[in-house]
CSV table of C-alpha atoms in Angstrom, one decimal:
chain,number,residue,atom,x,y,z
A,79,MET,CA,0.2,0.2,0.3
A,80,GLN,CA,0.6,3.3,-1.0
A,81,LEU,CA,1.7,6.2,1.5
A,82,GLN,CA,0.8,9.8,0.9
A,83,VAL,CA,3.7,11.8,3.0
A,84,ALA,CA,3.4,15.3,0.9
A,85,ARG,CA,2.0,17.3,-1.7
A,86,ILE,CA,3.8,19.8,-4.1
A,87,GLY,CA,2.8,23.5,-3.4
A,88,LYS,CA,4.3,26.0,-5.4
A,89,PRO,CA,8.0,26.6,-7.0
A,90,HIS,CA,10.7,28.3,-5.3
A,91,GLY,CA,13.4,30.4,-7.4
A,92,ILE,CA,14.7,29.3,-10.6
A,93,ARG,CA,17.1,26.8,-10.0
A,94,GLY,CA,13.8,23.9,-9.7
A,95,GLU,CA,13.4,23.8,-6.2
A,96,VAL,CA,9.2,23.9,-4.6
A,97,THR,CA,8.2,24.2,-1.5
A,98,VAL,CA,6.1,20.8,-0.3
A,99,GLN,CA,2.6,20.5,2.7
A,100,VAL,CA,4.5,17.8,4.6
A,101,LEU,CA,1.6,15.1,5.5
A,102,THR,CA,4.4,12.4,8.1
A,103,ASP,CA,6.2,13.5,11.6
A,104,ALA,CA,9.6,12.4,9.8
A,105,PRO,CA,10.4,14.7,7.6
A,106,GLU,CA,14.0,14.6,8.3
A,107,ASP,CA,13.7,10.6,7.7
A,108,ARG,CA,11.0,10.9,4.3
A,109,PHE,CA,13.4,13.4,2.3
A,110,VAL,CA,17.0,11.9,2.3
A,111,PRO,CA,19.1,12.5,-0.6
A,112,GLY,CA,18.7,9.0,-3.3
A,113,THR,CA,14.5,9.0,-1.6
A,114,GLU,CA,11.8,7.9,-4.2
A,115,PHE,CA,8.8,9.0,-4.5
A,116,THR,CA,5.9,7.1,-6.2
A,117,VAL,CA,3.6,10.9,-8.3
A,118,GLU,CA,0.2,11.4,-8.9
A,119,PRO,CA,0.1,12.1,-11.7
A,120,ALA,CA,2.6,9.2,-12.6
A,121,SER,CA,3.5,11.6,-15.5
A,122,ALA,CA,5.1,13.2,-13.2
A,123,GLY,CA,7.2,11.0,-11.7
A,124,PRO,CA,8.9,8.7,-10.1
A,125,LEU,CA,10.9,11.9,-8.3
A,126,THR,CA,14.7,11.4,-6.4
A,127,VAL,CA,15.2,13.5,-3.4
A,128,LEU,CA,18.3,15.7,-4.1
A,129,GLY,CA,18.5,18.0,-1.9
A,130,ALA,CA,16.3,19.4,1.1
A,131,ARG,CA,15.8,22.1,3.1
A,132,TRP,CA,13.5,24.9,5.9
A,133,ASN,CA,13.3,27.7,4.9
A,134,LYS,CA,11.7,29.0,8.0
A,135,ASP,CA,8.8,26.2,8.3
A,136,ILE,CA,8.4,25.3,5.9
A,137,LEU,CA,10.1,22.8,3.3
A,138,LEU,CA,12.0,22.6,-0.1
A,139,LEU,CA,12.7,20.3,-2.0
A,140,ALA,CA,15.2,19.7,-5.1
A,141,PHE,CA,14.7,16.1,-7.2
A,142,GLU,CA,17.4,14.8,-9.6
A,143,GLU,CA,14.2,14.9,-12.2
A,144,VAL,CA,13.8,19.0,-12.7
A,145,ALA,CA,16.4,21.8,-13.4
A,146,ASP,CA,14.2,24.6,-13.5
A,147,ARG,CA,11.6,26.8,-12.9
A,148,ASN,CA,9.7,25.4,-15.9
A,149,GLN,CA,9.3,22.1,-14.7
A,150,ALA,CA,9.1,22.4,-10.9
A,151,GLU,CA,5.8,24.8,-12.0
A,152,ALA,CA,4.7,21.5,-14.3
A,153,LEU,CA,4.9,19.6,-10.5
A,154,ARG,CA,2.5,21.8,-9.0
A,155,GLY,CA,-0.5,20.1,-6.7
A,156,ALA,CA,1.7,16.7,-7.1
A,157,LYS,CA,1.3,13.8,-4.4
A,158,LEU,CA,4.1,12.0,-3.5
A,159,PHE,CA,4.1,9.0,-1.9
A,160,ILE,CA,6.1,6.2,-0.1
A,161,GLU,CA,5.1,2.1,0.0
A,162,THR,CA,4.2,1.5,3.4
A,163,GLU,CA,6.6,-1.6,3.4
A,164,GLU,CA,9.7,0.9,3.7
A,165,LEU,CA,8.0,2.4,6.9
A,166,ASP,CA,9.5,1.1,10.3
A,167,GLU,CA,7.4,-1.8,11.9
A,168,ASP,CA,7.8,-0.4,15.8
A,169,ASP,CA,6.5,2.6,14.8
A,170,ASP,CA,3.5,2.3,17.3
A,171,GLU,CA,3.2,6.6,18.1
A,172,GLY,CA,1.0,7.8,15.9
A,173,TRP,CA,-1.6,6.6,12.8
A,174,TYR,CA,-1.8,7.3,9.4
A,175,GLU,CA,-4.3,9.1,7.4
A,176,HIS,CA,-5.9,6.3,5.6
A,177,GLU,CA,-6.2,4.3,8.8
A,178,LEU,CA,-8.4,5.9,10.9
A,179,VAL,CA,-10.6,7.7,7.3
A,180,GLY,CA,-13.5,5.3,7.8
A,181,LEU,CA,-13.7,4.4,11.7
A,182,GLU,CA,-17.1,5.4,14.1
A,183,ALA,CA,-16.1,7.8,16.4
A,184,ARG,CA,-18.1,7.9,19.8
A,185,VAL,CA,-18.7,9.7,22.8
A,186,GLY,CA,-19.2,6.7,25.6
A,187,THR,CA,-21.6,4.3,23.4
A,188,GLN,CA,-23.0,7.0,20.9
A,189,MET,CA,-22.1,7.1,17.6
A,190,VAL,CA,-21.6,10.6,16.9
A,191,GLY,CA,-19.9,9.9,12.9
A,192,THR,CA,-17.5,9.1,11.3
A,193,VAL,CA,-13.4,10.2,10.9
A,194,ALA,CA,-13.3,11.9,7.2
A,195,ALA,CA,-9.7,13.4,7.5
A,196,LEU,CA,-6.8,13.8,9.4
A,197,ASN,CA,-5.2,17.3,8.9
A,198,THR,CA,-1.7,18.0,9.9
A,199,MET,CA,-0.7,21.1,11.7
A,200,PRO,CA,2.1,22.5,12.9
A,201,VAL,CA,1.0,22.4,16.3
A,202,GLN,CA,-1.3,19.6,16.6
A,203,ASP,CA,-3.2,17.4,14.5
A,204,LEU,CA,-6.9,17.4,13.6
A,205,LEU,CA,-9.7,14.4,13.1
A,206,MET,CA,-12.5,15.7,11.0
A,207,VAL,CA,-15.6,14.1,12.6
A,208,LYS,CA,-18.8,13.6,9.6
A,209,THR,CA,-21.9,13.7,12.2
A,210,PRO,CA,-25.2,11.5,10.4
A,211,GLU,CA,-25.6,15.4,9.6
A,212,GLY,CA,-23.3,16.5,7.8
A,213,GLU,CA,-21.9,18.7,9.7
A,214,GLU,CA,-17.9,18.6,9.8
A,215,ILE,CA,-16.2,19.1,12.8
A,216,LEU,CA,-13.2,19.5,13.9
A,217,ILE,CA,-11.5,17.8,17.1
A,218,PRO,CA,-8.1,18.1,18.6
A,219,PHE,CA,-5.9,14.7,18.0
A,220,VAL,CA,-4.6,15.2,21.4
A,221,GLU,CA,-5.2,12.2,24.3
A,222,GLN,CA,-7.0,14.4,26.6
A,223,ILE,CA,-10.0,14.0,23.7
A,224,VAL,CA,-9.5,11.5,21.9
A,225,PRO,CA,-8.0,8.7,24.5
A,226,GLU,CA,-8.8,5.8,22.4
A,227,VAL,CA,-8.2,4.3,18.6
A,228,ASN,CA,-8.8,0.8,18.0
A,229,VAL,CA,-8.3,0.1,14.4
A,230,GLU,CA,-9.2,-3.3,14.7
A,231,GLU,CA,-13.1,-3.3,15.7
A,232,GLY,CA,-13.2,0.1,14.3
A,233,TYR,CA,-13.2,3.0,16.1
A,234,ILE,CA,-12.0,5.9,18.3
A,235,LEU,CA,-13.4,6.7,22.0
A,236,LEU,CA,-13.5,11.0,21.9
A,237,THR,CA,-14.5,12.7,25.3
A,238,PRO,CA,-14.9,16.3,24.2
A,239,PRO,CA,-14.9,18.9,26.7
A,240,ALA,CA,-18.2,20.8,26.9
A,241,GLY,CA,-19.5,22.5,24.1
A,242,LEU,CA,-16.3,21.1,21.6
A,243,PHE,CA,-19.2,19.9,19.4
A,244,GLU,CA,-21.5,23.5,19.1
A,245,VAL,CA,-19.1,25.4,19.5
A,246,ASN,CA,-17.7,24.0,15.9
A,247,ALA,CA,-21.6,23.6,14.6
A,248,GLU,CA,-21.7,27.3,14.8
A,249,ALA,CA,-19.1,27.7,13.3
A,250,SER,CA,-20.2,25.6,10.2
A,251,GLU,CA,-23.2,27.8,10.3
A,252,ALA,CA,-21.8,30.9,10.1
A,253,SER,CA,-18.9,30.1,7.1
A,254,ALA,CA,-21.9,28.8,5.5
A,255,ASP,CA,-24.2,31.9,6.1
A,256,ILE,CA,-21.9,33.6,4.3
A,257,ARG,CA,-21.3,31.7,1.7
A,258,ASP,CA,-24.6,31.4,1.0
A,259,SER,CA,-25.3,35.0,1.0
A,260,GLY,CA,-22.9,35.8,-1.4
A,261,THR,CA,-21.3,38.6,1.3
A,262,SER,CA,-19.6,38.8,4.6
A,263,THR,CA,-19.7,41.2,7.6
A,264,ASP,CA,-16.7,43.5,6.0
A,265,ASP,CA,-18.9,43.9,3.0
A,266,GLU,CA,-22.5,44.9,4.9
A,267,ASP,CA,-20.1,47.4,6.8
A,268,ARG,CA,-18.6,49.3,3.6
A,269,ALA,CA,-22.1,49.0,1.9
């Protein structure tokens, strides 16, 4: 099975470097020179890392197959994958998105939704849980709120703080109202 570890962003400079959205907890292990990635779309790859460096908090990659900015621009939006067999078997510290998506989200014994995505963020990861009503709720993926992940039995256990679902639902409704009306409060203030 293949595991997505990054998505290519915009070019950086004129020598073919690209910015990447990192989707792995161990970028220093995944993006070493000589590492070959399977690419989606397949026509853009495979790609072999020539160099990796950080520019502030953005990872920049150079590939052996990419010599200039034009080639780098053609890679925008491409996804980088590794084979999961290459992963360390003793890595039981966390979960990958493909392991979590589809798991039932429970509070106690009550089903409150299904895991729809894992958003990896610099400070903490967020689980996106889709409720039976179709609302998308973002849950901080921390042990205090998600004390149990049981992939074998197909569920995660949540202990959300009071109001977590309500606050998310209100924010979701407010952004939907703004989208539906085609205006924002800033627009109304200017009118």
